[in-house]
XYZ file of C-alpha atoms in Angstrom:
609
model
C 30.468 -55.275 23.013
C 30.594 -57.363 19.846
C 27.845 -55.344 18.285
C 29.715 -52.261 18.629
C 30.695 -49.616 15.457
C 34.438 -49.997 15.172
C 35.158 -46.652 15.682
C 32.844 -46.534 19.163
C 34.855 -49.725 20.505
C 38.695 -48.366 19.493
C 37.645 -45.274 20.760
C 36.494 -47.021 24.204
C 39.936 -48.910 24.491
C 42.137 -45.083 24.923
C 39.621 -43.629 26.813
C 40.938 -41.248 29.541
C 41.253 -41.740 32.995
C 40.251 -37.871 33.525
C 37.519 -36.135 34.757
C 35.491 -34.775 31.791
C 32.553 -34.298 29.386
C 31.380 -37.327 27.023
C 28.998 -36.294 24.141
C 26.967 -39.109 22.363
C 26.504 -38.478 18.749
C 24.112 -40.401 15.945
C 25.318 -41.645 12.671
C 24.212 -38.473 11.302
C 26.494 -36.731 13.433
C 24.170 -35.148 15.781
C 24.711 -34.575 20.015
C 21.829 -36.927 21.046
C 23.442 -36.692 24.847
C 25.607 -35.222 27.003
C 26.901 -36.405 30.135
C 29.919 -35.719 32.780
C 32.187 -38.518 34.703
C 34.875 -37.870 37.187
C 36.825 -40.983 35.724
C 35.803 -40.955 31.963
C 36.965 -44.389 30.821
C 34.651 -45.845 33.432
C 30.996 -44.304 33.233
C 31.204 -44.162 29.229
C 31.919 -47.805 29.121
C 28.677 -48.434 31.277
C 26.858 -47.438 28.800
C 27.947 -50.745 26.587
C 27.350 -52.635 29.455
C 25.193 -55.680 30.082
C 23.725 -53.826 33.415
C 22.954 -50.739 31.110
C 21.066 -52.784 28.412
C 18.821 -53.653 30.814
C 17.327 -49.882 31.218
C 14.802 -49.409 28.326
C 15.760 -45.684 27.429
C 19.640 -46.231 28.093
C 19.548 -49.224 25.695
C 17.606 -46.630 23.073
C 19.843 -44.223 23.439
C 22.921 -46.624 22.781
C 21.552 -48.115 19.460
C 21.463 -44.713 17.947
C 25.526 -43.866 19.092
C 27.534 -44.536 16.156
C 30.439 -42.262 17.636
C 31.383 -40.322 20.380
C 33.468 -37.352 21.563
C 35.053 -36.196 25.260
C 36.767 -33.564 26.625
C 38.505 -33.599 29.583
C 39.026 -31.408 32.347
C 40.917 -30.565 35.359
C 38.070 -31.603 37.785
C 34.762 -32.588 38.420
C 33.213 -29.234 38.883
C 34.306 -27.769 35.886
C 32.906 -31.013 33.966
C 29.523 -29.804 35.307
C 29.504 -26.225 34.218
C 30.715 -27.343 30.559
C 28.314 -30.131 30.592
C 25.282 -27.675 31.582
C 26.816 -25.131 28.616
C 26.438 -28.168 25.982
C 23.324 -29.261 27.080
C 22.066 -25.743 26.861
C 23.764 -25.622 23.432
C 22.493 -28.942 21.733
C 19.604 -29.692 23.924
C 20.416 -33.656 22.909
C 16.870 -35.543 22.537
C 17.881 -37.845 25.384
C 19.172 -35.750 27.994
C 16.472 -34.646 30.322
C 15.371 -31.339 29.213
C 13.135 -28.555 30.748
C 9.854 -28.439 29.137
C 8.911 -24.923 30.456
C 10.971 -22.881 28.104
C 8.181 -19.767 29.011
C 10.305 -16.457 29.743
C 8.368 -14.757 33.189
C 8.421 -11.238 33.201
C 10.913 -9.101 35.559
C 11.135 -5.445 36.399
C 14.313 -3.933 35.280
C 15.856 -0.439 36.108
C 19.459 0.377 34.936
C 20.759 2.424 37.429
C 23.574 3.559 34.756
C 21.322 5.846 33.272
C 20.923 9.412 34.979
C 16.938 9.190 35.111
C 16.184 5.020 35.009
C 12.700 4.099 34.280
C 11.364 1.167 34.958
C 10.712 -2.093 32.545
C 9.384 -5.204 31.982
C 11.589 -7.549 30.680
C 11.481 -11.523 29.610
C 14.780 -11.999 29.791
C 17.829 -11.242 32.215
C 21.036 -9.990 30.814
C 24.588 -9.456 32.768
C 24.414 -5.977 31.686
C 24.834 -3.989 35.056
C 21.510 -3.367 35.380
C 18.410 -4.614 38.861
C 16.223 -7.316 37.675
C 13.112 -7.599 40.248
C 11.071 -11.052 39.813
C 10.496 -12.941 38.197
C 6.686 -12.254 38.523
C 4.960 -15.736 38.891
C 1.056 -16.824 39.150
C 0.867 -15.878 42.731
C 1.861 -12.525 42.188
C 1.133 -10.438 38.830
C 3.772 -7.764 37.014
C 0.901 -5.681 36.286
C -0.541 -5.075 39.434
C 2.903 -4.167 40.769
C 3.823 -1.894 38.030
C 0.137 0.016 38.317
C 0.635 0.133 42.113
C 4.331 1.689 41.477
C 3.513 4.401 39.063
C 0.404 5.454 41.328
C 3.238 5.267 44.136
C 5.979 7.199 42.305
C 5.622 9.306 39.926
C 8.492 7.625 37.826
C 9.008 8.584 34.290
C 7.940 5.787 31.943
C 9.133 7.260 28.268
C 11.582 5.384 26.388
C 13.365 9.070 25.730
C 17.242 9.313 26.407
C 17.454 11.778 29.377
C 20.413 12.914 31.059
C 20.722 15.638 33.477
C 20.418 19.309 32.033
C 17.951 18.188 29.294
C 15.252 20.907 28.765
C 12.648 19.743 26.636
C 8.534 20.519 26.968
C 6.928 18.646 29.703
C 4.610 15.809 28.182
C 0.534 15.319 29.906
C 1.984 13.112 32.229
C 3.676 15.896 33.883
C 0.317 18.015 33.760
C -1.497 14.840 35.218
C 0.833 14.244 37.897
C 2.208 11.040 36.732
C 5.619 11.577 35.970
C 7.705 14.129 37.131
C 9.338 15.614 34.363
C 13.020 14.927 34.103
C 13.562 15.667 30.481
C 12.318 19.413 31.428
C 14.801 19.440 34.090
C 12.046 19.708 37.243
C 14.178 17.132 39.425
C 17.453 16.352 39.864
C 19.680 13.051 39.378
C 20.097 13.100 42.648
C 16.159 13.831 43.893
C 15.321 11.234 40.762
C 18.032 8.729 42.413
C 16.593 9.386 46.022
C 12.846 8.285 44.800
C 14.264 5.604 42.820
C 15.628 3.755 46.156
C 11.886 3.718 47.339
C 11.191 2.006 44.190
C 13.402 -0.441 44.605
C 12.773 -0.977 48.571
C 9.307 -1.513 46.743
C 10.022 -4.436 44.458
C 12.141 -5.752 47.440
C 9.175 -6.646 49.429
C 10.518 -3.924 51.318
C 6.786 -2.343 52.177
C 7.212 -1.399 55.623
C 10.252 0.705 55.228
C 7.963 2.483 51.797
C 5.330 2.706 54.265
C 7.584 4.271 57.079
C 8.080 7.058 54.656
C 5.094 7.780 53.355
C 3.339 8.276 56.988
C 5.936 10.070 57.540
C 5.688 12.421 54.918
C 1.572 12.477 55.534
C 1.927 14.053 58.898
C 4.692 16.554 58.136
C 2.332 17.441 55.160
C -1.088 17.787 57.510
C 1.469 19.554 60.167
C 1.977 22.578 57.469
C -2.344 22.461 56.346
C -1.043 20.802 53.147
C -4.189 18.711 53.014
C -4.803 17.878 49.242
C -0.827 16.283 49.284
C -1.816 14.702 52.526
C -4.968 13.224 51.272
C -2.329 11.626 48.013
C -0.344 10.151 50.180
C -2.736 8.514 52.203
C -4.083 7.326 48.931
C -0.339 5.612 48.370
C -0.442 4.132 51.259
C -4.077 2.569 51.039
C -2.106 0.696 47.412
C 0.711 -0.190 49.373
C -1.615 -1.998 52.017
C -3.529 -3.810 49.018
C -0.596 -4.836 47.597
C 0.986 -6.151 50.753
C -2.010 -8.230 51.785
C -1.881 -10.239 48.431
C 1.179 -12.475 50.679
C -0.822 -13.973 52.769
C 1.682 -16.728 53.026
C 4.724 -15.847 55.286
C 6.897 -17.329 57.639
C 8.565 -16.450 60.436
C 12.138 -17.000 58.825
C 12.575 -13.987 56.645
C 15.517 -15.065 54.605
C 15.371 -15.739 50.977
C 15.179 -19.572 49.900
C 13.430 -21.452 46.702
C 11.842 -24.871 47.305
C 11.575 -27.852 45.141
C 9.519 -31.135 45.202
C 10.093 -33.403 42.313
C 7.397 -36.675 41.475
C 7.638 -38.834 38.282
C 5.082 -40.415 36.433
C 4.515 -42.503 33.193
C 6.860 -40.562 30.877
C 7.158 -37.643 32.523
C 8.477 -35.495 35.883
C 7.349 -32.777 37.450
C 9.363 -30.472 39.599
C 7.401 -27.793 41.486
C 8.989 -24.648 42.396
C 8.127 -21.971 45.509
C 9.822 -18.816 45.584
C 10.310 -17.178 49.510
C 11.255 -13.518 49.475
C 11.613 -11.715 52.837
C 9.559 -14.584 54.385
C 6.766 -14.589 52.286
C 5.708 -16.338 49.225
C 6.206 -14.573 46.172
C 5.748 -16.893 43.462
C 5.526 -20.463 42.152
C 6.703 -22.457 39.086
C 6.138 -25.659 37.154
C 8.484 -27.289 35.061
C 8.142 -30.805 33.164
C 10.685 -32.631 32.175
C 10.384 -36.253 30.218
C 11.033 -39.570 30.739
C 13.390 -39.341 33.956
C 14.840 -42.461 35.285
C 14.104 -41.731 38.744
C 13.593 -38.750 41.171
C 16.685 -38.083 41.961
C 17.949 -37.955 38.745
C 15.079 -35.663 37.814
C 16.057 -32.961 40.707
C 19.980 -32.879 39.581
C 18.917 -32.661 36.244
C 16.661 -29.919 37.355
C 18.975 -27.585 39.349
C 21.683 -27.609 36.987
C 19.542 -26.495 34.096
C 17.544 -23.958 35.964
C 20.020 -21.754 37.762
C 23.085 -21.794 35.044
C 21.274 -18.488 33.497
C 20.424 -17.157 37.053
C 21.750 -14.004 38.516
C 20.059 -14.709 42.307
C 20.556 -17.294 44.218
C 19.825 -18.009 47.848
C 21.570 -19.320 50.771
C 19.034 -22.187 51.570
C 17.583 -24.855 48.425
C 15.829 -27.492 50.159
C 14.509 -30.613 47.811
C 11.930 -33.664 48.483
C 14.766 -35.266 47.068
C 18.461 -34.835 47.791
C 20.305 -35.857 44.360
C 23.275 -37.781 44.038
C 25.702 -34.996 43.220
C 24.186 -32.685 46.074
C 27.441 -32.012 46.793
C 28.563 -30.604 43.619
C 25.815 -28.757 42.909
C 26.104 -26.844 45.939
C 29.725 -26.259 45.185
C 29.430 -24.896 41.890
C 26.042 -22.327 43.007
C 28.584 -21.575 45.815
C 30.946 -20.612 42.601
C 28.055 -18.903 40.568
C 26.443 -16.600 44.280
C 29.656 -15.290 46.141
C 28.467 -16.946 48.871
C 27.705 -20.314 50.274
C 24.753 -22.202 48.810
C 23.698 -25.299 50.716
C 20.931 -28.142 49.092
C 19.090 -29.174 51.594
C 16.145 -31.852 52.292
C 14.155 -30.290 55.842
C 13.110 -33.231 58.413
C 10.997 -30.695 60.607
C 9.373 -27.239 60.421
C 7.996 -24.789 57.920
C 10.723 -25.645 55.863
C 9.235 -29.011 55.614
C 5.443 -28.251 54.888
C 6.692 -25.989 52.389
C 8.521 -29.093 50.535
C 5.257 -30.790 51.585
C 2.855 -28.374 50.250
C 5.342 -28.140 46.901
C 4.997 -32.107 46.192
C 1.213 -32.111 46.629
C 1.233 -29.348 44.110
C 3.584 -31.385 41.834
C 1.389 -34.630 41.811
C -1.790 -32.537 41.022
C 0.362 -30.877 38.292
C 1.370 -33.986 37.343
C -2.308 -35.678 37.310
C -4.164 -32.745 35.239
C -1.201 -33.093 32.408
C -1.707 -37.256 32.356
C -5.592 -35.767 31.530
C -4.709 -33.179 29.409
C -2.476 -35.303 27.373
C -4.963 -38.097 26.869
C -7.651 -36.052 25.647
C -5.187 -34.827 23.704
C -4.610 -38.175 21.775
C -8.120 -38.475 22.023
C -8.910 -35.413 19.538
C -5.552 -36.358 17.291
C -4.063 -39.645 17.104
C -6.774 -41.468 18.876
C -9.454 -40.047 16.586
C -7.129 -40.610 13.498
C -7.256 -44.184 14.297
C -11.141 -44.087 15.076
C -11.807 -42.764 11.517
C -9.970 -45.601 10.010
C -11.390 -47.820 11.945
C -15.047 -46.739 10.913
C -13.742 -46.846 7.120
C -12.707 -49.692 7.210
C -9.270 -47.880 6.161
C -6.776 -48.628 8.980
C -4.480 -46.085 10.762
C -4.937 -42.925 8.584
C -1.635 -41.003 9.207
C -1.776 -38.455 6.888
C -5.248 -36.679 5.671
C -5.713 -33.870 3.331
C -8.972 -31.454 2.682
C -9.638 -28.853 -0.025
C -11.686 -25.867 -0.145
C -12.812 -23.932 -3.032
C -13.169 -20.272 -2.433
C -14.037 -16.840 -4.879
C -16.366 -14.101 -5.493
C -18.921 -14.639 -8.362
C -16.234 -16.555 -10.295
C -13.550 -14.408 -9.896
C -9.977 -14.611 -8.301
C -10.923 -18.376 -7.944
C -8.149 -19.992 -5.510
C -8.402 -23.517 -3.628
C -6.601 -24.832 -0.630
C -5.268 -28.449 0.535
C -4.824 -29.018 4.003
C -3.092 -31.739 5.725
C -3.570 -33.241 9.268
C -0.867 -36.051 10.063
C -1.175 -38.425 13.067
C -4.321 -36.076 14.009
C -2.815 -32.695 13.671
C -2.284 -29.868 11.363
C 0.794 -29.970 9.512
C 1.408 -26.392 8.013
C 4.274 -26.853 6.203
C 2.578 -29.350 3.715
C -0.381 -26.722 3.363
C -0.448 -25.407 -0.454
C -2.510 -23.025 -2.328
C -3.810 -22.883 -5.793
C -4.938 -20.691 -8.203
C -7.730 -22.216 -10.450
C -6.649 -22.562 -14.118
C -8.383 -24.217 -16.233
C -12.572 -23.608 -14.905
C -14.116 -20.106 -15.900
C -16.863 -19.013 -13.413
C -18.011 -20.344 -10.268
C -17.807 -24.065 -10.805
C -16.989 -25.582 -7.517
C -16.891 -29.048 -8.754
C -14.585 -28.296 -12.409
C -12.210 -26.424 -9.764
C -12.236 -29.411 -7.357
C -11.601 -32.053 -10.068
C -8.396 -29.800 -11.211
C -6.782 -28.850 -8.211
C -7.113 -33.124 -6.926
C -5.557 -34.063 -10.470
C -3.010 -31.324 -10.229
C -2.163 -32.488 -6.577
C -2.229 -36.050 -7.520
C -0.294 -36.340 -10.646
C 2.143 -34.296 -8.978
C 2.407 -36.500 -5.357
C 2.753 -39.981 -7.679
C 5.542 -38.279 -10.127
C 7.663 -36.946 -7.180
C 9.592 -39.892 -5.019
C 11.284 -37.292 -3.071
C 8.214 -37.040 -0.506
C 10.062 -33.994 0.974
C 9.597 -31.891 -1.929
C 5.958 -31.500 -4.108
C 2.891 -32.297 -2.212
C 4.225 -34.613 -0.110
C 3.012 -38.169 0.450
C -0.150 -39.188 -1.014
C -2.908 -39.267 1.485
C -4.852 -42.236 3.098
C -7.739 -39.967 3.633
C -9.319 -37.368 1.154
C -11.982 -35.261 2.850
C -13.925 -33.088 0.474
C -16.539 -30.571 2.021
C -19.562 -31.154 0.516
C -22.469 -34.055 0.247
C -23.196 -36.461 -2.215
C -22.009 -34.239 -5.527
C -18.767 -33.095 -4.512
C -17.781 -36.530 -3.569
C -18.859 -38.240 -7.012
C -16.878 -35.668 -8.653
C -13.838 -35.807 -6.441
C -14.137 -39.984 -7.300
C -14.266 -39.708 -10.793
C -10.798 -37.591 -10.757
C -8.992 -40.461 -8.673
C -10.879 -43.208 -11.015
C -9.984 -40.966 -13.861
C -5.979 -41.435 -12.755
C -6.392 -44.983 -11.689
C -6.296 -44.167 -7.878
C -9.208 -45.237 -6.364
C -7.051 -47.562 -3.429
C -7.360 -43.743 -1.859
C -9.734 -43.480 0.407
C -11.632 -40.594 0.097
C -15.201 -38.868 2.224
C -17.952 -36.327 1.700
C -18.564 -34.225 4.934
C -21.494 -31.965 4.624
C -21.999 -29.200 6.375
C -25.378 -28.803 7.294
C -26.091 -32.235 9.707
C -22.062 -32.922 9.406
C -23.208 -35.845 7.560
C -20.338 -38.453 6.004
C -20.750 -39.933 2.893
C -18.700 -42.586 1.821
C -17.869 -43.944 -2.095
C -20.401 -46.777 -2.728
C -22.812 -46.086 0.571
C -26.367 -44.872 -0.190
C -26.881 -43.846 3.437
C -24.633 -41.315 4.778
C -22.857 -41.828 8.257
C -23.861 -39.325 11.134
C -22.274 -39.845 14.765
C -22.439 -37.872 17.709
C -21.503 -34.498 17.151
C -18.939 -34.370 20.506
C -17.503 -38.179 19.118
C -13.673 -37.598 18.370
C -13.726 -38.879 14.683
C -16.331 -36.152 13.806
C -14.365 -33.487 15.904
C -10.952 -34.506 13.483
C -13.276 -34.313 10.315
C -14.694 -31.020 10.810
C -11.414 -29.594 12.021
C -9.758 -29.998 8.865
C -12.356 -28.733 6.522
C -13.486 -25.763 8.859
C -9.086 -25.243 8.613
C -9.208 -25.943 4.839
C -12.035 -23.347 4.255
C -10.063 -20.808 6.442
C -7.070 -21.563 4.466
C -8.719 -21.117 1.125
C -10.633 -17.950 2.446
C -7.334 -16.053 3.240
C -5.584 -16.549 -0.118
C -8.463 -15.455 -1.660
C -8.776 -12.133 0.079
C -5.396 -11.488 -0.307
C -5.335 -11.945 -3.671
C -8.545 -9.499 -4.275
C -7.056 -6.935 -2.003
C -4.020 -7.063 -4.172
C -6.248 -6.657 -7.183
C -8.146 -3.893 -5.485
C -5.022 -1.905 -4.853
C -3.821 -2.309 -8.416
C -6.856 -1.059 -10.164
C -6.762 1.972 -8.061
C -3.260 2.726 -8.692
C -3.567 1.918 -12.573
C -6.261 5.214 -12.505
C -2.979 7.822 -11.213
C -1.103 9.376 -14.096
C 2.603 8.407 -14.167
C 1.906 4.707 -12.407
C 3.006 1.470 -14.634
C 3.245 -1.939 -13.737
C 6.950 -1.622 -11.586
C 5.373 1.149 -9.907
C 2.894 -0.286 -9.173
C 4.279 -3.511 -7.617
C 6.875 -0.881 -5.985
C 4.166 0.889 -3.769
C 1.980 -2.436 -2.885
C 5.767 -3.445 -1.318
C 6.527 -0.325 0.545
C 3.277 0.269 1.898
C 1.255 -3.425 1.264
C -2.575 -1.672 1.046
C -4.368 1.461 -0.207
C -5.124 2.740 3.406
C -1.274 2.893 4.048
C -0.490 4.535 0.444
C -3.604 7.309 0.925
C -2.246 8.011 4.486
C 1.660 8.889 2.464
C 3.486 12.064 2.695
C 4.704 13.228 -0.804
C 8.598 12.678 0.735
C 7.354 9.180 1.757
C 5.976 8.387 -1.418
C 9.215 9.921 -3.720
C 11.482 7.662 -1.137
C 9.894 3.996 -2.880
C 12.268 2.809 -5.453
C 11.234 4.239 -8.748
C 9.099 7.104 -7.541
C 10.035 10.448 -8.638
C 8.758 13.345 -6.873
C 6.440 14.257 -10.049
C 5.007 11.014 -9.560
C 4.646 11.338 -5.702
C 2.476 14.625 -5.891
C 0.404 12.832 -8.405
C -0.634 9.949 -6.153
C -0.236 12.851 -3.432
C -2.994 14.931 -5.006
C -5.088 11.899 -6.149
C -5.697 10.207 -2.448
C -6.180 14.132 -1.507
């Protein structure tokens, strides 16, 4: 406690008795965690604790608070639901945060419209309308929204239709795909009726749709309509393809979502299984870093996935029951309209589902441990094995320049930078070469390093400028482009900057003062890192220049149309950015750009044409 901020340990002597929200803050003032107590005074003073200290990421967490703030409130639960809000707000760097922030797709008819079609959507709003899904790897959107349209003939326009609309039938009519509402050839209420099979559809509902459509086979065959029979007993040949994709079912049919949480060196895994109507409709992975345990991980988890849910089932069971169980279930109770129990099964299906959902999690779990290590193989671990083999040490930050024109013209260069292994595209620049007429690769190198140079030394504000000067130079090319690039940093007194030729031929390395160049193994990490950045350096340099030349392209063609000046110019390369777009313009398209008067428009009109 002696090493406390004053304003942390005054703050600590009135804190309330209350249930309530406590929210961690840096000395820069930002929420680095979030947290809820049901007696505040107590669990925020554990955290300055000698029992505390002794967890690793508590203890970092603590030696960044230089203040805190709380809010209390009437009771426990409603601590929760604001404490899930803030996290969700700040997403504080040491709370334990979802690392699957990918949206799955839903299907998503609003029934307030008189003739709903149906959607995909990423994301669910409280707007009144069905969301169907979400759509997981064990069952794709796709294949359920080609099955439905070749099911029901469903409009699929994004037209605003409302009953008594009489507009021209589109080809989808003619084709049998739609059925025409917008020309008035169904009612709402015929629309409505067809729309219920829809949904009984996404519902997993497939033996009620397939009631129907037998149905409606034999009536048709009963009055010799054979071509509508033979349709229908096309739908239903769909609907059996479809419904033998869930080959997992059980013989409990109600709705329930199962989770299995395992930890591992830095991270947790929680895998997720999805039961609709008894059968298995989908599955989910979600990581989530450096949890202090597995039950910590799973409370974690639930709050932060269902707070934006709109369905929730009666039955959760866990591999691991957390501590607030309790709570949780309480407060889903709160969110469903009807009771929601956590639950850990001892026997049963129930139980080989949480079974089969942990194996899943520790293989998850496993291939991301690989993943991520050949990951710091390629970056960081190949960053140091370049350093290593230069006798340079850790090289942190590494830049690489291209030179790139045509014949000597529009002549541009690029400097790329790679820190800790990887690109880092907001220290990219661009140049444009001053100072070197014609096609002289090594005059445009030596001016674009002692531009970049001078530049990086005179500016102590790293954040602004170029940046921080390199440890590693790479320049592509052999033996020349390297002597030149030395004699610019010798030339400025800089030569404590490492610096390498990579050629491009046998992806040879030459270093300053070597006669024999360096070749390793082409799959070796260091030479994978090397040839990334200059094969990212020459794509770099390669896209300014083209831009540039298209611009060029465009304004020489303009400058030949009576009427067209410089503003003018620059006026129709902003409104329609390329030739093709300007020679494809209507004369009212080109008289509505800023400065264009309708004279001028029939010119370019008549020019193009």
């Amino acid at each position: 406690m002696d090493l406390l901020l004053p304003k942390v340990e005054e703050k600590l002597k009135t804190l309330s008795k209350e249930p309530g929200v406590y929210l961690m803050k840096d000395k820069d003032g930002q929420v680095i965690y979030v947290g809820k107590a049901r007696a505040l005074n107590k669990r925020v003073r554990q955290y300055f604790g000698a029992a505390a200290q002794k967890q690793s990421k508590t203890a970092a967490m603590v030696s960044k608070v230089a203040d805190f703030n709380y809010i209390i409130t009437n009771s426990e639960k409603e601590a929760l639901i604001l404490e899930c809000n803030l996290i969700k707000e700040y997403r504080p760097y040491y709370n334990i945060l979802l690392k699957d922030d990918k949206h799955y797709p839903y299907v998503r008819i609003d029934l307030q419209q008189d003739f709903p079609r149906v959607e995909i959507v990423r994301r669910i709003k409280k707007d009144g309308a069905r969301y169907f899904g979400p759509y997981l790897e064990a069952y794709s959107v796709r294949e359920v929204m080609d099955a439905l349209y070749k099911l029901f003939p469903l409009r699929s326009c994004t037209k605003n239709i409302a009953e008594g609309t009489e507009e021209r039938p589109c080809l989808n009519y003619q084709m049998g795909r739609c059925l025409a509402p917008c020309a008035g050839k169904i009612s709402k209420g015929d629309y409505r009726r067809i729309l219920e099979n829809v949904m009984d559809f996404l519902s997993g509902k497939y033996k009620k749709v397939e009631a129907e459509l037998k149905t409606e086979m034999l009536r048709a065959s009963e009055r010799l309509e054979y071509e509508h029979a033979a349709a229908l007993r096309d739908k239903l040949k769909i609907l059996s393809r479809i419904t033998e994709r869930q080959i997992v079912s059980f013989p409990d049919l109600n709705d329930k979502d199962v989770f299995a949480a395992v930890v591992g060196e830095g991270y947790g895994v929680v895998q997720a299984f999805f039961v609709r109507k008894g059968k298995l409709s989908g599955a989910r992975r979600f990581f989530m870093q450096d949890p202090a345990g597995m039950e910590e991980l799973m409370g974690s988890f639930l709050k932060q996935y269902y707070m934006d849910k709109v369905f929730f089932p009666k039955k959760i069971y866990v591999s691991v029951v957390p501590e607030e169980a309790g709570l949780l279930a309480e407060w889903l109770t709160d969110l469903a309209g009807h009771k929601v129990e956590i639950l850990r099964p001892q026997k049963g299906d129930n139980k080989k589902l949480v079974m089969m959902a942990g194996k899943n999690a520790m293989e998850a779990l496993a291939r991301k441990t690989r993943a991520d290590k050949r990951a710091y193989e390629r970056s960081t671990g190949a960053a140091q094995k370049v350093g290593a083999l230069l006798g340079a040490g850790y090289v942190r930050r590494m830049e690489c320049y291209d030179i790139s024109n045509t014949q000597g013209t529009d002549s541009v260069a690029s400097m790329v930078v790679f820190i800790d292994g990887k690109p880092a595209k907001s220290e990219y620049r661009r140049f444009r070469i001053r100072t070197v007429t014609g096609a002289d690769d090594f005059a445009s190198m030596a001016e674009v390093l002692e531009r970049r140079l001078r530049e990086g030394y005179r500016s102590e504000d790293k954040t602004r400028g170029f940046g921080a000067v390199p440890d590693l130079i790479v320049v592509d090319g052999g033996k020349g482009q390297l002597h030149s690039a030395v004699g610019v940093l010798e030339s400025m007194g800089m030569e404590s900057i490492h610096i390498v030729g990579l050629a491009k031929r046998e992806e040879e390395i030459f270093v300053p003062g070597r006669e024999e160049s360096i070749v390793l193994p082409k799959n070796s990490p260091e030479i994978g890192l090397l040839t990334a950045i200059r094969d990212e350096a020459h794509r770099f340099a390669v896209t300014y220049h083209r831009t540039l030349r298209e611009k060029r392209t465009v304004a020489s063609v303009l400058d030949n149309i009576k009427g067209i000046g410089k503003k003018r110019r620059l006026a129709l390369i902003e409104a329609f950015g390329d030739i093709a777009h300007i020679k494809k313009a209507s004369i009212d398209e080109l008289a509505a750009v800023k400065g264009i008067d309708i004279r001028t428009a029939r010119e370019i009109f008549k020019y193009f044409s």
